[in-house]
Amino acid sequence: MSSKAGRPVQLGCLMEPYQTWLEYSEGTEALVHLTHEGYWHISRYPETLHALGYSEEETAGHRWKADTAAVEANEGFPTLHAHALLGLWGAFERLVEDTFVALIVDQPELLESEQFAKVKLIRPGISGGFVSREDGSHGSRNEALLGGVEA
């Protein structure tokens, strides 16, 4: 990959955004697998207690959890997968944003290319997720990305 100026774009600046996304994705995968297994165990818990000699009255308090877990598991875990997907989508959006920011911070001359001619970007000092604007006020990292787009 090279910039318009012919200078190679160093991709080392992308390691942090990619690593953050990778860790989140792997954590989500582990969460889904562990939750699958946990729901199956919970759905069988009253029967396990009954096999160990507990009475119906003693296991009744666990029935609601078991029934709820069994329904989710038998339906293929739609709620769990929906939540995981929302989280992964957000993480992917963050990866795209962080990749853009990392490239611009690493090589600000990329902003001078023709592709960015109609995009107004604020060139703040980015630190800790907040940015300093030219007028001295502060805003979020997203506000730092796009100050406005001309039609």
mmCIF file with all atom_site columns, C-alpha atoms in Angstrom:
data_model
loop_
_atom_site.group_PDB
_atom_site.id
_atom_site.type_symbol
_atom_site.label_atom_id
_atom_site.label_alt_id
_atom_site.label_comp_id
_atom_site.label_asym_id
_atom_site.label_entity_id
_atom_site.label_seq_id
_atom_site.pdbx_PDB_ins_code
_atom_site.Cartn_x
_atom_site.Cartn_y
_atom_site.Cartn_z
_atom_site.occupancy
_atom_site.B_iso_or_equiv
_atom_site.pdbx_formal_charge
_atom_site.auth_seq_id
_atom_site.auth_comp_id
_atom_site.auth_asym_id
_atom_site.auth_atom_id
_atom_site.pdbx_PDB_model_num
ATOM 1   C CA . MET A 1 1   ? 0.000   0.000   0.000  1.00 0.00 ? 1   MET A CA 1
ATOM 2   C CA . SER A 1 2   ? 1.361   3.444   -0.829 1.00 0.00 ? 2   SER A CA 1
ATOM 3   C CA . SER A 1 3   ? 0.141   6.996   -0.494 1.00 0.00 ? 3   SER A CA 1
ATOM 4   C CA . LYS A 1 4   ? -0.431  9.354   -3.437 1.00 0.00 ? 4   LYS A CA 1
ATOM 5   C CA . ALA A 1 5   ? 2.971   10.858  -2.695 1.00 0.00 ? 5   ALA A CA 1
ATOM 6   C CA . GLY A 1 6   ? 4.499   7.471   -3.401 1.00 0.00 ? 6   GLY A CA 1
ATOM 7   C CA . ARG A 1 7   ? 5.615   7.013   0.169  1.00 0.00 ? 7   ARG A CA 1
ATOM 8   C CA . PRO A 1 8   ? 4.741   3.552   1.523  1.00 0.00 ? 8   PRO A CA 1
ATOM 9   C CA . VAL A 1 9   ? 2.061   3.597   4.203  1.00 0.00 ? 9   VAL A CA 1
ATOM 10  C CA . GLN A 1 10  ? 3.527   1.977   7.294  1.00 0.00 ? 10  GLN A CA 1
ATOM 11  C CA . LEU A 1 11  ? 0.926   -0.403  8.667  1.00 0.00 ? 11  LEU A CA 1
ATOM 12  C CA . GLY A 1 12  ? 2.539   -0.693  12.097 1.00 0.00 ? 12  GLY A CA 1
ATOM 13  C CA . CYS A 1 13  ? 0.270   2.119   13.268 1.00 0.00 ? 13  CYS A CA 1
ATOM 14  C CA . LEU A 1 14  ? -2.689  -0.202  12.650 1.00 0.00 ? 14  LEU A CA 1
ATOM 15  C CA . MET A 1 15  ? -1.575  -2.861  15.111 1.00 0.00 ? 15  MET A CA 1
ATOM 16  C CA . GLU A 1 16  ? -3.292  -1.296  18.122 1.00 0.00 ? 16  GLU A CA 1
ATOM 17  C CA . PRO A 1 17  ? -6.744  -0.868  16.504 1.00 0.00 ? 17  PRO A CA 1
ATOM 18  C CA . TYR A 1 18  ? -6.571  -4.358  15.025 1.00 0.00 ? 18  TYR A CA 1
ATOM 19  C CA . GLN A 1 19  ? -5.380  -5.924  18.299 1.00 0.00 ? 19  GLN A CA 1
ATOM 20  C CA . THR A 1 20  ? -8.211  -4.228  20.216 1.00 0.00 ? 20  THR A CA 1
ATOM 21  C CA . TRP A 1 21  ? -10.769 -5.546  17.726 1.00 0.00 ? 21  TRP A CA 1
ATOM 22  C CA . LEU A 1 22  ? -9.230  -9.023  17.745 1.00 0.00 ? 22  LEU A CA 1
ATOM 23  C CA . GLU A 1 23  ? -9.309  -9.250  21.543 1.00 0.00 ? 23  GLU A CA 1
ATOM 24  C CA . TYR A 1 24  ? -12.944 -8.109  21.630 1.00 0.00 ? 24  TYR A CA 1
ATOM 25  C CA . SER A 1 25  ? -13.919 -10.604 18.917 1.00 0.00 ? 25  SER A CA 1
ATOM 26  C CA . GLU A 1 26  ? -12.178 -13.485 20.665 1.00 0.00 ? 26  GLU A CA 1
ATOM 27  C CA . GLY A 1 27  ? -13.763 -12.493 23.972 1.00 0.00 ? 27  GLY A CA 1
ATOM 28  C CA . THR A 1 28  ? -17.191 -12.463 22.349 1.00 0.00 ? 28  THR A CA 1
ATOM 29  C CA . GLU A 1 29  ? -16.615 -15.905 20.861 1.00 0.00 ? 29  GLU A CA 1
ATOM 30  C CA . ALA A 1 30  ? -15.604 -17.255 24.277 1.00 0.00 ? 30  ALA A CA 1
ATOM 31  C CA . LEU A 1 31  ? -18.641 -15.612 25.877 1.00 0.00 ? 31  LEU A CA 1
ATOM 32  C CA . VAL A 1 32  ? -20.994 -17.219 23.355 1.00 0.00 ? 32  VAL A CA 1
ATOM 33  C CA . HIS A 1 33  ? -19.492 -20.696 23.781 1.00 0.00 ? 33  HIS A CA 1
ATOM 34  C CA . LEU A 1 34  ? -19.427 -20.493 27.576 1.00 0.00 ? 34  LEU A CA 1
ATOM 35  C CA . THR A 1 35  ? -22.992 -19.186 27.664 1.00 0.00 ? 35  THR A CA 1
ATOM 36  C CA . HIS A 1 36  ? -24.159 -22.041 25.414 1.00 0.00 ? 36  HIS A CA 1
ATOM 37  C CA . GLU A 1 37  ? -22.658 -24.560 27.803 1.00 0.00 ? 37  GLU A CA 1
ATOM 38  C CA . GLY A 1 38  ? -23.921 -22.737 30.885 1.00 0.00 ? 38  GLY A CA 1
ATOM 39  C CA . TYR A 1 39  ? -27.493 -22.578 29.579 1.00 0.00 ? 39  TYR A CA 1
ATOM 40  C CA . TRP A 1 40  ? -27.488 -26.299 28.877 1.00 0.00 ? 40  TRP A CA 1
ATOM 41  C CA . HIS A 1 41  ? -26.271 -26.999 32.419 1.00 0.00 ? 41  HIS A CA 1
ATOM 42  C CA . ILE A 1 42  ? -28.830 -24.644 33.960 1.00 0.00 ? 42  ILE A CA 1
ATOM 43  C CA . SER A 1 43  ? -31.625 -26.223 31.926 1.00 0.00 ? 43  SER A CA 1
ATOM 44  C CA . ARG A 1 44  ? -30.771 -29.597 33.475 1.00 0.00 ? 44  ARG A CA 1
ATOM 45  C CA . TYR A 1 45  ? -30.115 -28.381 37.010 1.00 0.00 ? 45  TYR A CA 1
ATOM 46  C CA . PRO A 1 46  ? -33.509 -29.306 38.554 1.00 0.00 ? 46  PRO A CA 1
ATOM 47  C CA . GLU A 1 47  ? -33.209 -32.848 37.174 1.00 0.00 ? 47  GLU A CA 1
ATOM 48  C CA . THR A 1 48  ? -29.683 -33.090 38.554 1.00 0.00 ? 48  THR A CA 1
ATOM 49  C CA . LEU A 1 49  ? -30.883 -31.983 41.989 1.00 0.00 ? 49  LEU A CA 1
ATOM 50  C CA . HIS A 1 50  ? -33.790 -34.439 41.804 1.00 0.00 ? 50  HIS A CA 1
ATOM 51  C CA . ALA A 1 51  ? -31.366 -37.275 40.929 1.00 0.00 ? 51  ALA A CA 1
ATOM 52  C CA . LEU A 1 52  ? -29.333 -36.320 43.997 1.00 0.00 ? 52  LEU A CA 1
ATOM 53  C CA . GLY A 1 53  ? -32.390 -36.813 46.188 1.00 0.00 ? 53  GLY A CA 1
ATOM 54  C CA . TYR A 1 54  ? -33.792 -33.302 46.455 1.00 0.00 ? 54  TYR A CA 1
ATOM 55  C CA . SER A 1 55  ? -37.588 -33.031 46.509 1.00 0.00 ? 55  SER A CA 1
ATOM 56  C CA . GLU A 1 56  ? -39.728 -31.199 43.943 1.00 0.00 ? 56  GLU A CA 1
ATOM 57  C CA . GLU A 1 57  ? -40.312 -28.461 46.512 1.00 0.00 ? 57  GLU A CA 1
ATOM 58  C CA . GLU A 1 58  ? -36.565 -28.024 46.995 1.00 0.00 ? 58  GLU A CA 1
ATOM 59  C CA . THR A 1 59  ? -35.905 -27.797 43.248 1.00 0.00 ? 59  THR A CA 1
ATOM 60  C CA . ALA A 1 60  ? -38.952 -25.641 42.408 1.00 0.00 ? 60  ALA A CA 1
ATOM 61  C CA . GLY A 1 61  ? -36.994 -22.406 42.826 1.00 0.00 ? 61  GLY A CA 1
ATOM 62  C CA . HIS A 1 62  ? -34.653 -23.449 40.032 1.00 0.00 ? 62  HIS A CA 1
ATOM 63  C CA . ARG A 1 63  ? -37.424 -24.349 37.570 1.00 0.00 ? 63  ARG A CA 1
ATOM 64  C CA . TRP A 1 64  ? -37.897 -20.836 36.122 1.00 0.00 ? 64  TRP A CA 1
ATOM 65  C CA . LYS A 1 65  ? -34.178 -20.455 35.343 1.00 0.00 ? 65  LYS A CA 1
ATOM 66  C CA . ALA A 1 66  ? -34.078 -23.959 33.882 1.00 0.00 ? 66  ALA A CA 1
ATOM 67  C CA . ASP A 1 67  ? -37.150 -23.398 31.713 1.00 0.00 ? 67  ASP A CA 1
ATOM 68  C CA . THR A 1 68  ? -35.921 -20.010 30.482 1.00 0.00 ? 68  THR A CA 1
ATOM 69  C CA . ALA A 1 69  ? -32.486 -21.424 29.653 1.00 0.00 ? 69  ALA A CA 1
ATOM 70  C CA . ALA A 1 70  ? -34.023 -24.429 27.884 1.00 0.00 ? 70  ALA A CA 1
ATOM 71  C CA . VAL A 1 71  ? -36.233 -22.231 25.683 1.00 0.00 ? 71  VAL A CA 1
ATOM 72  C CA . GLU A 1 72  ? -33.264 -20.051 24.647 1.00 0.00 ? 72  GLU A CA 1
ATOM 73  C CA . ALA A 1 73  ? -31.085 -23.113 23.982 1.00 0.00 ? 73  ALA A CA 1
ATOM 74  C CA . ASN A 1 74  ? -33.765 -25.008 22.064 1.00 0.00 ? 74  ASN A CA 1
ATOM 75  C CA . GLU A 1 75  ? -34.399 -21.970 19.852 1.00 0.00 ? 75  GLU A CA 1
ATOM 76  C CA . GLY A 1 76  ? -30.695 -21.737 18.973 1.00 0.00 ? 76  GLY A CA 1
ATOM 77  C CA . PHE A 1 77  ? -29.770 -18.911 21.380 1.00 0.00 ? 77  PHE A CA 1
ATOM 78  C CA . PRO A 1 78  ? -31.325 -16.049 19.362 1.00 0.00 ? 78  PRO A CA 1
ATOM 79  C CA . THR A 1 79  ? -31.084 -13.473 22.163 1.00 0.00 ? 79  THR A CA 1
ATOM 80  C CA . LEU A 1 80  ? -27.460 -14.284 22.940 1.00 0.00 ? 80  LEU A CA 1
ATOM 81  C CA . HIS A 1 81  ? -26.485 -14.209 19.274 1.00 0.00 ? 81  HIS A CA 1
ATOM 82  C CA . ALA A 1 82  ? -28.323 -10.916 18.701 1.00 0.00 ? 82  ALA A CA 1
ATOM 83  C CA . HIS A 1 83  ? -26.452 -9.282  21.581 1.00 0.00 ? 83  HIS A CA 1
ATOM 84  C CA . ALA A 1 84  ? -23.136 -10.728 20.417 1.00 0.00 ? 84  ALA A CA 1
ATOM 85  C CA . LEU A 1 85  ? -23.768 -9.456  16.886 1.00 0.00 ? 85  LEU A CA 1
ATOM 86  C CA . LEU A 1 86  ? -24.563 -5.950  18.113 1.00 0.00 ? 86  LEU A CA 1
ATOM 87  C CA . GLY A 1 87  ? -21.356 -5.885  20.122 1.00 0.00 ? 87  GLY A CA 1
ATOM 88  C CA . LEU A 1 88  ? -19.282 -7.208  17.236 1.00 0.00 ? 88  LEU A CA 1
ATOM 89  C CA . TRP A 1 89  ? -20.812 -4.687  14.844 1.00 0.00 ? 89  TRP A CA 1
ATOM 90  C CA . GLY A 1 90  ? -19.931 -1.866  17.230 1.00 0.00 ? 90  GLY A CA 1
ATOM 91  C CA . ALA A 1 91  ? -16.403 -3.222  17.568 1.00 0.00 ? 91  ALA A CA 1
ATOM 92  C CA . PHE A 1 92  ? -16.087 -3.377  13.775 1.00 0.00 ? 92  PHE A CA 1
ATOM 93  C CA . GLU A 1 93  ? -17.255 0.235   13.444 1.00 0.00 ? 93  GLU A CA 1
ATOM 94  C CA . ARG A 1 94  ? -14.688 1.220   16.052 1.00 0.00 ? 94  ARG A CA 1
ATOM 95  C CA . LEU A 1 95  ? -11.987 -0.685  14.131 1.00 0.00 ? 95  LEU A CA 1
ATOM 96  C CA . VAL A 1 96  ? -12.795 1.281   10.975 1.00 0.00 ? 96  VAL A CA 1
ATOM 97  C CA . GLU A 1 97  ? -12.750 4.599   12.857 1.00 0.00 ? 97  GLU A CA 1
ATOM 98  C CA . ASP A 1 98  ? -9.571  3.771   14.758 1.00 0.00 ? 98  ASP A CA 1
ATOM 99  C CA . THR A 1 99  ? -7.872  2.634   11.543 1.00 0.00 ? 99  THR A CA 1
ATOM 100 C CA . PHE A 1 100 ? -8.723  5.951   9.907  1.00 0.00 ? 100 PHE A CA 1
ATOM 101 C CA . VAL A 1 101 ? -7.497  7.934   12.908 1.00 0.00 ? 101 VAL A CA 1
ATOM 102 C CA . ALA A 1 102 ? -4.284  5.891   13.203 1.00 0.00 ? 102 ALA A CA 1
ATOM 103 C CA . LEU A 1 103 ? -3.435  6.436   9.537  1.00 0.00 ? 103 LEU A CA 1
ATOM 104 C CA . ILE A 1 104 ? -4.148  10.173  9.704  1.00 0.00 ? 104 ILE A CA 1
ATOM 105 C CA . VAL A 1 105 ? -2.191  10.620  12.934 1.00 0.00 ? 105 VAL A CA 1
ATOM 106 C CA . ASP A 1 106 ? 0.695   8.598   11.495 1.00 0.00 ? 106 ASP A CA 1
ATOM 107 C CA . GLN A 1 107 ? 0.668   10.338  8.109  1.00 0.00 ? 107 GLN A CA 1
ATOM 108 C CA . PRO A 1 108 ? -1.239  13.650  8.213  1.00 0.00 ? 108 PRO A CA 1
ATOM 109 C CA . GLU A 1 109 ? -0.213  14.378  4.616  1.00 0.00 ? 109 GLU A CA 1
ATOM 110 C CA . LEU A 1 110 ? -2.866  11.863  3.549  1.00 0.00 ? 110 LEU A CA 1
ATOM 111 C CA . LEU A 1 111 ? -5.415  14.600  4.296  1.00 0.00 ? 111 LEU A CA 1
ATOM 112 C CA . GLU A 1 112 ? -3.962  16.670  1.466  1.00 0.00 ? 112 GLU A CA 1
ATOM 113 C CA . SER A 1 113 ? -5.011  14.159  -1.187 1.00 0.00 ? 113 SER A CA 1
ATOM 114 C CA . GLU A 1 114 ? -7.824  14.831  -3.643 1.00 0.00 ? 114 GLU A CA 1
ATOM 115 C CA . GLN A 1 115 ? -10.064 12.211  -2.002 1.00 0.00 ? 115 GLN A CA 1
ATOM 116 C CA . PHE A 1 116 ? -10.310 14.378  1.115  1.00 0.00 ? 116 PHE A CA 1
ATOM 117 C CA . ALA A 1 117 ? -10.857 17.692  -0.692 1.00 0.00 ? 117 ALA A CA 1
ATOM 118 C CA . LYS A 1 118 ? -14.552 17.916  0.306  1.00 0.00 ? 118 LYS A CA 1
ATOM 119 C CA . VAL A 1 119 ? -14.172 16.560  3.822  1.00 0.00 ? 119 VAL A CA 1
ATOM 120 C CA . LYS A 1 120 ? -13.479 19.051  6.588  1.00 0.00 ? 120 LYS A CA 1
ATOM 121 C CA . LEU A 1 121 ? -11.396 17.525  9.339  1.00 0.00 ? 121 LEU A CA 1
ATOM 122 C CA . ILE A 1 122 ? -10.408 19.097  12.601 1.00 0.00 ? 122 ILE A CA 1
ATOM 123 C CA . ARG A 1 123 ? -6.719  18.558  13.295 1.00 0.00 ? 123 ARG A CA 1
ATOM 124 C CA . PRO A 1 124 ? -6.738  18.302  17.069 1.00 0.00 ? 124 PRO A CA 1
ATOM 125 C CA . GLY A 1 125 ? -4.289  16.785  19.460 1.00 0.00 ? 125 GLY A CA 1
ATOM 126 C CA . ILE A 1 126 ? -6.009  13.485  20.219 1.00 0.00 ? 126 ILE A CA 1
ATOM 127 C CA . SER A 1 127 ? -5.431  12.191  23.726 1.00 0.00 ? 127 SER A CA 1
ATOM 128 C CA . GLY A 1 128 ? -7.485  10.000  26.007 1.00 0.00 ? 128 GLY A CA 1
ATOM 129 C CA . GLY A 1 129 ? -10.504 9.889   23.720 1.00 0.00 ? 129 GLY A CA 1
ATOM 130 C CA . PHE A 1 130 ? -11.078 13.651  23.920 1.00 0.00 ? 130 PHE A CA 1
ATOM 131 C CA . VAL A 1 131 ? -9.796  16.323  21.608 1.00 0.00 ? 131 VAL A CA 1
ATOM 132 C CA . SER A 1 132 ? -8.941  19.983  21.944 1.00 0.00 ? 132 SER A CA 1
ATOM 133 C CA . ARG A 1 133 ? -10.591 22.208  19.372 1.00 0.00 ? 133 ARG A CA 1
ATOM 134 C CA . GLU A 1 134 ? -9.013  25.338  17.937 1.00 0.00 ? 134 GLU A CA 1
ATOM 135 C CA . ASP A 1 135 ? -11.340 27.496  20.101 1.00 0.00 ? 135 ASP A CA 1
ATOM 136 C CA . GLY A 1 136 ? -10.091 25.772  23.275 1.00 0.00 ? 136 GLY A CA 1
ATOM 137 C CA . SER A 1 137 ? -13.219 23.702  23.889 1.00 0.00 ? 137 SER A CA 1
ATOM 138 C CA . HIS A 1 138 ? -13.177 19.908  24.017 1.00 0.00 ? 138 HIS A CA 1
ATOM 139 C CA . GLY A 1 139 ? -15.108 17.232  22.138 1.00 0.00 ? 139 GLY A CA 1
ATOM 140 C CA . SER A 1 140 ? -15.247 13.498  21.575 1.00 0.00 ? 140 SER A CA 1
ATOM 141 C CA . ARG A 1 141 ? -12.955 11.509  19.316 1.00 0.00 ? 141 ARG A CA 1
ATOM 142 C CA . ASN A 1 142 ? -15.805 11.114  16.800 1.00 0.00 ? 142 ASN A CA 1
ATOM 143 C CA . GLU A 1 143 ? -16.195 14.875  16.563 1.00 0.00 ? 143 GLU A CA 1
ATOM 144 C CA . ALA A 1 144 ? -12.498 15.034  15.783 1.00 0.00 ? 144 ALA A CA 1
ATOM 145 C CA . LEU A 1 145 ? -12.954 12.811  12.766 1.00 0.00 ? 145 LEU A CA 1
ATOM 146 C CA . LEU A 1 146 ? -15.514 14.782  10.827 1.00 0.00 ? 146 LEU A CA 1
ATOM 147 C CA . GLY A 1 147 ? -16.117 18.422  11.513 1.00 0.00 ? 147 GLY A CA 1
ATOM 148 C CA . GLY A 1 148 ? -18.463 18.608  8.553  1.00 0.00 ? 148 GLY A CA 1
ATOM 149 C CA . VAL A 1 149 ? -18.799 17.334  5.033  1.00 0.00 ? 149 VAL A CA 1
ATOM 150 C CA . GLU A 1 150 ? -19.411 19.639  2.098  1.00 0.00 ? 150 GLU A CA 1
ATOM 151 C CA . ALA A 1 151 ? -22.031 18.514  -0.395 1.00 0.00 ? 151 ALA A CA 1
#
